[in-house]
Tab-separated table of C-alpha atoms and ligand atoms in Angstrom:
chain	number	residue	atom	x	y	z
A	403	UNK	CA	-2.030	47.919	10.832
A	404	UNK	CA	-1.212	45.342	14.072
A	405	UNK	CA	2.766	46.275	15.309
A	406	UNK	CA	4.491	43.850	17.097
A	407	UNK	CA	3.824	40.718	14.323
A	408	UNK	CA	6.238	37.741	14.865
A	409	UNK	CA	6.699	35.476	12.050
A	410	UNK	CA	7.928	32.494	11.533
A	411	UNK	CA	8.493	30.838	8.543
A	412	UNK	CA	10.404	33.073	7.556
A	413	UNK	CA	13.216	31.888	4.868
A	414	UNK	CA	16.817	32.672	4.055
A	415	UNK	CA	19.286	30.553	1.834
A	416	UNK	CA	23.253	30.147	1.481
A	417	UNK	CA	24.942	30.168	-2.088
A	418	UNK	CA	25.102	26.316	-1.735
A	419	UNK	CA	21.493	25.735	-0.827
A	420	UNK	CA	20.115	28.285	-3.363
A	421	UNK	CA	19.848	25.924	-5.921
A	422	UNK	CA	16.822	23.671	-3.807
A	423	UNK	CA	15.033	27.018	-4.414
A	424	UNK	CA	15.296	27.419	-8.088
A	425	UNK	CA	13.145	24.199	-8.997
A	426	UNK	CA	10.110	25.536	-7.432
A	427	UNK	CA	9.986	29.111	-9.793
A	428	UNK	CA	10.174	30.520	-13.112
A	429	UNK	CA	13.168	32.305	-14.397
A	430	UNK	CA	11.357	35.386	-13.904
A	431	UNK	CA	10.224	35.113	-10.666
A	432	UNK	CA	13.943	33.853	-9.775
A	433	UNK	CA	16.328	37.223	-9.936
A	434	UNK	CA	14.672	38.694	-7.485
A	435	UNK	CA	13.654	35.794	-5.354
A	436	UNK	CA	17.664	34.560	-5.248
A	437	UNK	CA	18.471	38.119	-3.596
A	438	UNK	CA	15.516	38.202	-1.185
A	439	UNK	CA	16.959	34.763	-0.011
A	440	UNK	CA	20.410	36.053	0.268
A	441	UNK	CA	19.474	38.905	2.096
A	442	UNK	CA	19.002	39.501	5.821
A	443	UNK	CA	19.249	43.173	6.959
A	444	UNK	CA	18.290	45.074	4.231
A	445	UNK	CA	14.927	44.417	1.877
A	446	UNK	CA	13.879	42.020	4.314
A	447	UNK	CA	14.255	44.559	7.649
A	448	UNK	CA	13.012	47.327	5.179
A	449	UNK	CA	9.327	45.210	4.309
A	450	UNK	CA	9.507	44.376	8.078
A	451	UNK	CA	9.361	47.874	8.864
A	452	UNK	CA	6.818	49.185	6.753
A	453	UNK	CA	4.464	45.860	7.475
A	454	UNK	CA	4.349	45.988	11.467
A	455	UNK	CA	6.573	42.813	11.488
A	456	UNK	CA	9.030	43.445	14.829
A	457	UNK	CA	10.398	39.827	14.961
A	458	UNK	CA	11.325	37.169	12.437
A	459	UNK	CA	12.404	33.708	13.036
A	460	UNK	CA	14.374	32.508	10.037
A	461	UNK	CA	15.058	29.436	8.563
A	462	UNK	CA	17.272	27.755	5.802
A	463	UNK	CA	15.466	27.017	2.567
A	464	UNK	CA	14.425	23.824	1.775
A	465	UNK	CA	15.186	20.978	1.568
A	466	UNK	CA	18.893	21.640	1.884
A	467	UNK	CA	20.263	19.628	4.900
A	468	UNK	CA	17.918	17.179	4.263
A	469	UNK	CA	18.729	16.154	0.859
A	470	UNK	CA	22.335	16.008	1.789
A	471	UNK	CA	22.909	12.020	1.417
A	472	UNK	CA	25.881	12.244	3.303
A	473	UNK	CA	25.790	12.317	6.668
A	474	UNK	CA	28.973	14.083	7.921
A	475	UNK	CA	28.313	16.716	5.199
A	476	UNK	CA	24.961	17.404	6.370
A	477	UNK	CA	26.547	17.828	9.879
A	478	UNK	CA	29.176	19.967	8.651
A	479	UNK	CA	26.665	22.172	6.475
A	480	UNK	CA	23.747	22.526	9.057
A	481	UNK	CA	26.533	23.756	11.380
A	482	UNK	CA	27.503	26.531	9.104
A	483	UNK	CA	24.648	27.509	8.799
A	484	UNK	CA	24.001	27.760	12.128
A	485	UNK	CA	27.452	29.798	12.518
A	486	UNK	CA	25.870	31.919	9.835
A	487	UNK	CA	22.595	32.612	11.342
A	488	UNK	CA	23.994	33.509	14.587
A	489	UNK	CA	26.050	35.902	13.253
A	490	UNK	CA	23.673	37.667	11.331
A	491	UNK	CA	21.027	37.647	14.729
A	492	UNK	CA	23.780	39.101	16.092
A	493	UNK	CA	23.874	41.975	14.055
A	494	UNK	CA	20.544	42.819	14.855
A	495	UNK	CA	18.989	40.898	17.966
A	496	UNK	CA	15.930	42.505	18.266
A	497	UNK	CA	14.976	42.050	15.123
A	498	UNK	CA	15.842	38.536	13.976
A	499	UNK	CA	15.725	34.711	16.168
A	500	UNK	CA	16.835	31.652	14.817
A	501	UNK	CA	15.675	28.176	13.880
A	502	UNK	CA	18.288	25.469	13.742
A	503	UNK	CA	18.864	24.026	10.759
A	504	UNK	CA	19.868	20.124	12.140
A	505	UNK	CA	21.195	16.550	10.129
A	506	UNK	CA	18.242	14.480	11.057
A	507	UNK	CA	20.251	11.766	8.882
A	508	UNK	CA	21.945	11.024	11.912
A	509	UNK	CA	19.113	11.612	15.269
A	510	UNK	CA	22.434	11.419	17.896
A	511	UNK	CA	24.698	14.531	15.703
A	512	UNK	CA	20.901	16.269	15.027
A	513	UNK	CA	20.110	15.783	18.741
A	514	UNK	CA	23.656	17.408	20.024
A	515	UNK	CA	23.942	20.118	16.743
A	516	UNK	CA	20.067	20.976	18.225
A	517	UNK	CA	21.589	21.554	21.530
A	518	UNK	CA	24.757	23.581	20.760
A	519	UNK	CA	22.405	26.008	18.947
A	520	UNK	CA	19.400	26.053	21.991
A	521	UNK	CA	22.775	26.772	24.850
A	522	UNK	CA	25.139	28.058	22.686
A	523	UNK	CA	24.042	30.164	19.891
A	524	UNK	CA	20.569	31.210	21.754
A	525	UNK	CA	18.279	29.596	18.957
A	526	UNK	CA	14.928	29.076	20.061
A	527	UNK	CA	13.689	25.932	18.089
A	528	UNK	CA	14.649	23.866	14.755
A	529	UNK	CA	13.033	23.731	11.633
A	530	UNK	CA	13.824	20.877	9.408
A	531	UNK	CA	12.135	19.898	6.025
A	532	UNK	CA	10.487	16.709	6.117
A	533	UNK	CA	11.994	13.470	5.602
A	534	UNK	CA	15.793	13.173	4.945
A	535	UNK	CA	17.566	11.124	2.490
A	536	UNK	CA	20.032	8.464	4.282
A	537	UNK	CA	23.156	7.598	2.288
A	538	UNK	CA	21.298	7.375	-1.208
A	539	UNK	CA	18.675	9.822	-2.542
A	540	UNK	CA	15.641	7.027	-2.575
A	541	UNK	CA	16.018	6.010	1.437
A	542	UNK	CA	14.024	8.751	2.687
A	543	UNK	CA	13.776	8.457	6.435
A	544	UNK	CA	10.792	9.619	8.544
A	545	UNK	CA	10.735	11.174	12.356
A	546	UNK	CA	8.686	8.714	13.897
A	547	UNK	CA	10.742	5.711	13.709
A	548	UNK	CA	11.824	4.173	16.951
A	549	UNK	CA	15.815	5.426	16.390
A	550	UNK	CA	14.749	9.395	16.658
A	551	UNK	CA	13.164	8.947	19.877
A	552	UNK	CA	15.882	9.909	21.811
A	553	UNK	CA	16.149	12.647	19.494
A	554	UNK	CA	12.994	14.015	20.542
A	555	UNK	CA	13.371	13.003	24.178
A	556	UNK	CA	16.324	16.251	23.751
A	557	UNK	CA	13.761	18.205	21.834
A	558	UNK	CA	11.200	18.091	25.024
A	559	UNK	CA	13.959	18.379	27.531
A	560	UNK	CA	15.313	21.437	26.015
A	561	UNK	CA	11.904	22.889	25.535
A	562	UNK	CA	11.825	24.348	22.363
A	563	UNK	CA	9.467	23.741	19.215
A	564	UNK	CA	9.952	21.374	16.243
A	565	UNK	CA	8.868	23.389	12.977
A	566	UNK	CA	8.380	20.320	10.485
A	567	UNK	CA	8.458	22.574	7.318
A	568	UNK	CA	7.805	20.870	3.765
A	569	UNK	CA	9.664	19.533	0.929
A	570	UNK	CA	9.011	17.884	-2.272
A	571	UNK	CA	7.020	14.220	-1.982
A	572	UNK	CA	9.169	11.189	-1.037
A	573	UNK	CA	6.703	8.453	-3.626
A	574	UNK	CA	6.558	10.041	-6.922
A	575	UNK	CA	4.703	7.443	-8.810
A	576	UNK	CA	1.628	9.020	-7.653
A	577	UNK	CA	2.472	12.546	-9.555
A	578	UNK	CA	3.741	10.951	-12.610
A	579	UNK	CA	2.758	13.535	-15.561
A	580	UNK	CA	2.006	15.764	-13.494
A	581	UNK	CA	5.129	17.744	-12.649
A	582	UNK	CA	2.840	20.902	-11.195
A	583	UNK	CA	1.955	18.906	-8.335
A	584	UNK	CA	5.271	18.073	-6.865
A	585	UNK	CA	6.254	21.532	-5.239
A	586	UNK	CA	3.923	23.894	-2.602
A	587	UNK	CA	0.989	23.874	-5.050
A	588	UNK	CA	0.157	20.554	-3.595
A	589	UNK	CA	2.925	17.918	-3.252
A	590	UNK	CA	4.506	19.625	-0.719
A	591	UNK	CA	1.324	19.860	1.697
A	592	UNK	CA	0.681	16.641	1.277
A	593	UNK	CA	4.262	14.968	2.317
A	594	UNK	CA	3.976	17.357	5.101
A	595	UNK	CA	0.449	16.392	6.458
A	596	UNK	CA	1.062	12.713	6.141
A	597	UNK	CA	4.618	12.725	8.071
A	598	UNK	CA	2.334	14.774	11.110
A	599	UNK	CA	0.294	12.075	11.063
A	600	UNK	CA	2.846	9.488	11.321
A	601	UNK	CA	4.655	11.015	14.259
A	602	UNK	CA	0.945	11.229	16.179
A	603	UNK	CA	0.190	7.808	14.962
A	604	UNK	CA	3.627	6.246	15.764
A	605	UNK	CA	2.937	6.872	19.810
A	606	UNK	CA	5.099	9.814	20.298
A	607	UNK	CA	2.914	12.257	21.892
A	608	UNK	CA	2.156	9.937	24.383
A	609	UNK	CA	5.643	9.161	25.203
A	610	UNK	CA	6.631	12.565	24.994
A	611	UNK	CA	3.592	14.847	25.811
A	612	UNK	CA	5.285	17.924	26.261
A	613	UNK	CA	6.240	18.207	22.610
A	614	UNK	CA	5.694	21.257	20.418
A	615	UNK	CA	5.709	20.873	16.874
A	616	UNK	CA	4.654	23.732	14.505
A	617	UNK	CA	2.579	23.536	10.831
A	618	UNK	CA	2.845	26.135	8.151
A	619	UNK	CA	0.321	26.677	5.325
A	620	UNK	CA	-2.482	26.465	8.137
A	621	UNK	CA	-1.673	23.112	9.156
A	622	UNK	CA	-0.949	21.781	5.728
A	623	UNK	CA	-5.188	21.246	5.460
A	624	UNK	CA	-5.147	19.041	8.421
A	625	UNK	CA	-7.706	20.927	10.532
A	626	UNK	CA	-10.419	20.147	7.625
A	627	UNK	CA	-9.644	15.981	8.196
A	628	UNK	CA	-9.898	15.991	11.776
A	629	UNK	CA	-13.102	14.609	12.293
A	630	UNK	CA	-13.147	11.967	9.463
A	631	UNK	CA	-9.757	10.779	10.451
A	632	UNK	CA	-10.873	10.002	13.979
A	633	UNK	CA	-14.185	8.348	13.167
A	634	UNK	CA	-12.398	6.043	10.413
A	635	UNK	CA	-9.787	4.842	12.791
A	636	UNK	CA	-12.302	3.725	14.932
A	637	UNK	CA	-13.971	2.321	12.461
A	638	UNK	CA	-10.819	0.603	11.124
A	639	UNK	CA	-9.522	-3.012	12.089
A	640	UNK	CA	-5.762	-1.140	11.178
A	641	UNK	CA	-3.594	-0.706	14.179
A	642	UNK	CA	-3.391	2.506	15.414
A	643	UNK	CA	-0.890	2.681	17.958
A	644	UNK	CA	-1.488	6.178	19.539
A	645	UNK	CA	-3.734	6.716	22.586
A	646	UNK	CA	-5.545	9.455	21.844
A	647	UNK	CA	-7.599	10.826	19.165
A	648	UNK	CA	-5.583	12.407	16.227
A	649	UNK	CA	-7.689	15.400	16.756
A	650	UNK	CA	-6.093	15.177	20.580
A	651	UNK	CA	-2.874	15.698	19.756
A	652	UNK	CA	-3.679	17.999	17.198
A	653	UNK	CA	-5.193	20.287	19.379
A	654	UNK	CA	-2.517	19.525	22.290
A	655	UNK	CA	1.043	19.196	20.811
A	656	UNK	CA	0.496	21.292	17.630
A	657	UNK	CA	0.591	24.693	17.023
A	658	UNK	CA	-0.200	25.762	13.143
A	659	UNK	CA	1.021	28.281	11.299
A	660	UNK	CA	-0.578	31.193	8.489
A	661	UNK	CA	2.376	31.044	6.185
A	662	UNK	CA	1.950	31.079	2.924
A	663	UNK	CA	-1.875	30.577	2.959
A	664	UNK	CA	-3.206	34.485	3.267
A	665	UNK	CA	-7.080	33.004	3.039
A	666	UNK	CA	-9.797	33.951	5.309
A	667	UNK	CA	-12.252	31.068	4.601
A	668	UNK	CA	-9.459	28.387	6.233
A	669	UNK	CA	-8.338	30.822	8.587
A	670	UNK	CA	-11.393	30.780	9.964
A	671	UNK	CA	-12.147	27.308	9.932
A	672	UNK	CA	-8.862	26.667	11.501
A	673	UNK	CA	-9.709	29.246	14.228
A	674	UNK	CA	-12.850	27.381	14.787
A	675	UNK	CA	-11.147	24.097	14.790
A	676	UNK	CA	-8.320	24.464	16.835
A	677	UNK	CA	-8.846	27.689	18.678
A	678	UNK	CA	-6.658	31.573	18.432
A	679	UNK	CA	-4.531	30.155	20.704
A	680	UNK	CA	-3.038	27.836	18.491
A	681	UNK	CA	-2.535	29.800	15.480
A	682	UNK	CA	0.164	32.258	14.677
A	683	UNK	CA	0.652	34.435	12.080
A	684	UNK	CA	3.813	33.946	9.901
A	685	UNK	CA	4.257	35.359	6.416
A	686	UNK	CA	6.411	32.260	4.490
A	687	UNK	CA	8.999	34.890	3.060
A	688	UNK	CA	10.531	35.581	0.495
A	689	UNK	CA	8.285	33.029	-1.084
A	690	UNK	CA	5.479	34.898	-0.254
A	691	UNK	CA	4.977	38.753	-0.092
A	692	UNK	CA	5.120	40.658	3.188
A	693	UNK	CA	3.129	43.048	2.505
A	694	UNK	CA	0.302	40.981	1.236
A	695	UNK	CA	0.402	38.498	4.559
A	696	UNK	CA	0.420	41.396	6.317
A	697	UNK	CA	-2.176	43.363	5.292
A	698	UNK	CA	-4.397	40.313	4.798
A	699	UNK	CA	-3.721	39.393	8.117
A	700	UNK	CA	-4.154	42.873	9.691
A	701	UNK	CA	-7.701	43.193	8.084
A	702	UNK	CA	-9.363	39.646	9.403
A	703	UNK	CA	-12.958	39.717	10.600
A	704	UNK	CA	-11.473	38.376	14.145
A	705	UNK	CA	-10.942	39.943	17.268
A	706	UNK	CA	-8.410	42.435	18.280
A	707	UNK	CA	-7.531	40.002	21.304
A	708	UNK	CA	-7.596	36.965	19.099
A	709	UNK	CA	-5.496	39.560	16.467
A	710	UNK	CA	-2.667	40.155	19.195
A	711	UNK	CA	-2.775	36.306	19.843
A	712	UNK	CA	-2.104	34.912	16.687
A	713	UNK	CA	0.107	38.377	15.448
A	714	UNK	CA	2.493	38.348	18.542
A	715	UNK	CA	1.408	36.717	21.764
A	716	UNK	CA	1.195	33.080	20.960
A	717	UNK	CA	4.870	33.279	19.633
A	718	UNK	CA	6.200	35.211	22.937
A	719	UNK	CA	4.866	32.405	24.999
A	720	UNK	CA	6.272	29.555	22.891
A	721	UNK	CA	9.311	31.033	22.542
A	722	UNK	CA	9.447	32.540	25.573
A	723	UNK	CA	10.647	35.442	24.047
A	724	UNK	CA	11.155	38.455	26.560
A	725	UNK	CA	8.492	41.556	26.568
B	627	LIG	C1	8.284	27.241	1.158
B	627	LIG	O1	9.247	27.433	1.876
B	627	LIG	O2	7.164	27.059	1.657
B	627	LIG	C2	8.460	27.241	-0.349
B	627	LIG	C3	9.609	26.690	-0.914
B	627	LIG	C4	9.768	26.729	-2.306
B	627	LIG	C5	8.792	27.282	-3.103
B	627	LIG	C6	7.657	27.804	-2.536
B	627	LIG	C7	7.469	27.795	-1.159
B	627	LIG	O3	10.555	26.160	-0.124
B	627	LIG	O4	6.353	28.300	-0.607
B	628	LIG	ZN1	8.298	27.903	3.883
């Protein structure tokens, strides 16, 4: 078994976000789900223990703050949970970092709520789940618009990554009758691949190279499109605004992650594509087992060097986590 793991997408919920969870499962799957998402310090530091896992990240669940339609409350809820988080980092610092949960309905309150949690509260990124829904539940705004760029000017200048985590599909006519398609069998991935895209597309990596901005699911499949994406957009008379290759900016301002997708065939792949350096391991918790990321992860054909990489070392440089 590798010590030392760091994981990141890595999953906690509030009584009032709960509910987001309860779609995506069975009612017997849910019991014990709903308490692994309550909890912080106890089953969670237990399978953390007995798994090699030293350090977890967490996040909110999704899509809470970003299906809050009003604005002010999804300022007032991302904060508390915030408050929340820090606390319970506090009560065990080596253990546990934090993600920010942030109102991207509003980029200006996301930008300074980002901020307050980077100076203040010692978080060392911000997760957020896809689009968010502006005022009513069908405006469903995306990241790459011209009105979040300050936004992410205050992402680069405070240095810290962008996890862009999924949530449910924004066009549904596309999954009518097919409600198993909607959630992180499929739907999910694709939203999620298709807003990356946009933000490379849209310019922003060449306005703001520095960026960091983190995958799950091993890049949501995007590092088995690379190369027919780039030779179709030359091909095409469509504007593409960025640059660069897609594949460029996949490789240079993207980091993906293993959560959630404990598969050796696209691991490796996505080690080929995009290198170890790139990759880290993360175990999507509670929504998937510890135990079985783990020990999947533990046993890949790979290298013990590219092992400690992905496991522990990419993470302490992003994050610039101490030791
Ligand atoms: C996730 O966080 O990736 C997730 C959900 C809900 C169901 C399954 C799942 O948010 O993997
Ligand atoms: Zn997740």
């Amino acid at each position: 078994m590798m010590n030392g793991k760091i994981g990141l997408e890595e999953h906690f919920a509030l009584e009032g976000t709960l509910g987001d969870s309860r779609n995506f499962v069975g009612a017997d799957i849910w019991t014990d789900l709903r308490a692994r998402l309550l909890d912080v310090q106890d089953i969670r530091l237990r399978e953390m223990d007995a798994n090699g896992i030293e350090l977890m990240i967490l996040s909110l669940n999704s899509p809470a703050i970003q299906a809050i339609t009003d604005t002010p409350m999804a300022g007032e809820t991302a904060q508390r949970t915030n408050d929340f988080l820090a606390a319970e980092i506090a009560k065990n610092p080596t253990r546990f970092r934090g993600f920010a949960a942030l109102p991207m309905q509003d980029p200006d309150l996301a930008a300074r709520e980002l901020e307050r949690c980077v100076k203040d509260l010692g978080f060392v990124g911000a997760l957020v789940n896809g689009y968010s829904q502006v005022n009513s539940a069908d405006n469903a705004v995306y990241y790459d618009g011209k009105p979040y760029w300050n936004f992410w000017s205050v992402v680069e200048s405070l240095d810290v990554p962008f996890y862009l985590h999924p949530r449910e599909p924004s066009e549904r006519k596309a999954y009518e009758g097919h409600p198993w398609l909607v959630g992180p069998a499929y739907g999910f991935g694709a939203e999620t691949a298709l807003h990356a895209l946009r933000l490379i597309g849209s310019g922003l990596f060449d306005r703001f190279e520095k960026l960091n901005i983190i995958l799950g699911h091993l890049g949501e499949a995007l590092p088995f499109t690379l190369f027919r994406i780039d030779e179709r957009i030359e091909w095409s008379p469509m504007g593409y605004p960025a640059k660069r290759k897609v594949s460029e900016y996949f490789r240079r301002n993207f980091f993906i992650t293993t959560a959630g997708n404990c598969r050796t065939q696209p691991f490796l792949s996505s080690l080929l594509e995009v290198g170890a350096s790139r990759i880290l391991f993360s175990t999507d918790y509670p929504f998937e087992e510890i135990g079985r990321a783990s020990q999947w992860f533990d046993s890949l054909p790979i290298s013990e060097s590219d092992r400690q990489l992905v496991g522990r070392e990419n993470a302490t440089k992003l994050f610039n986590l101490s030791n």
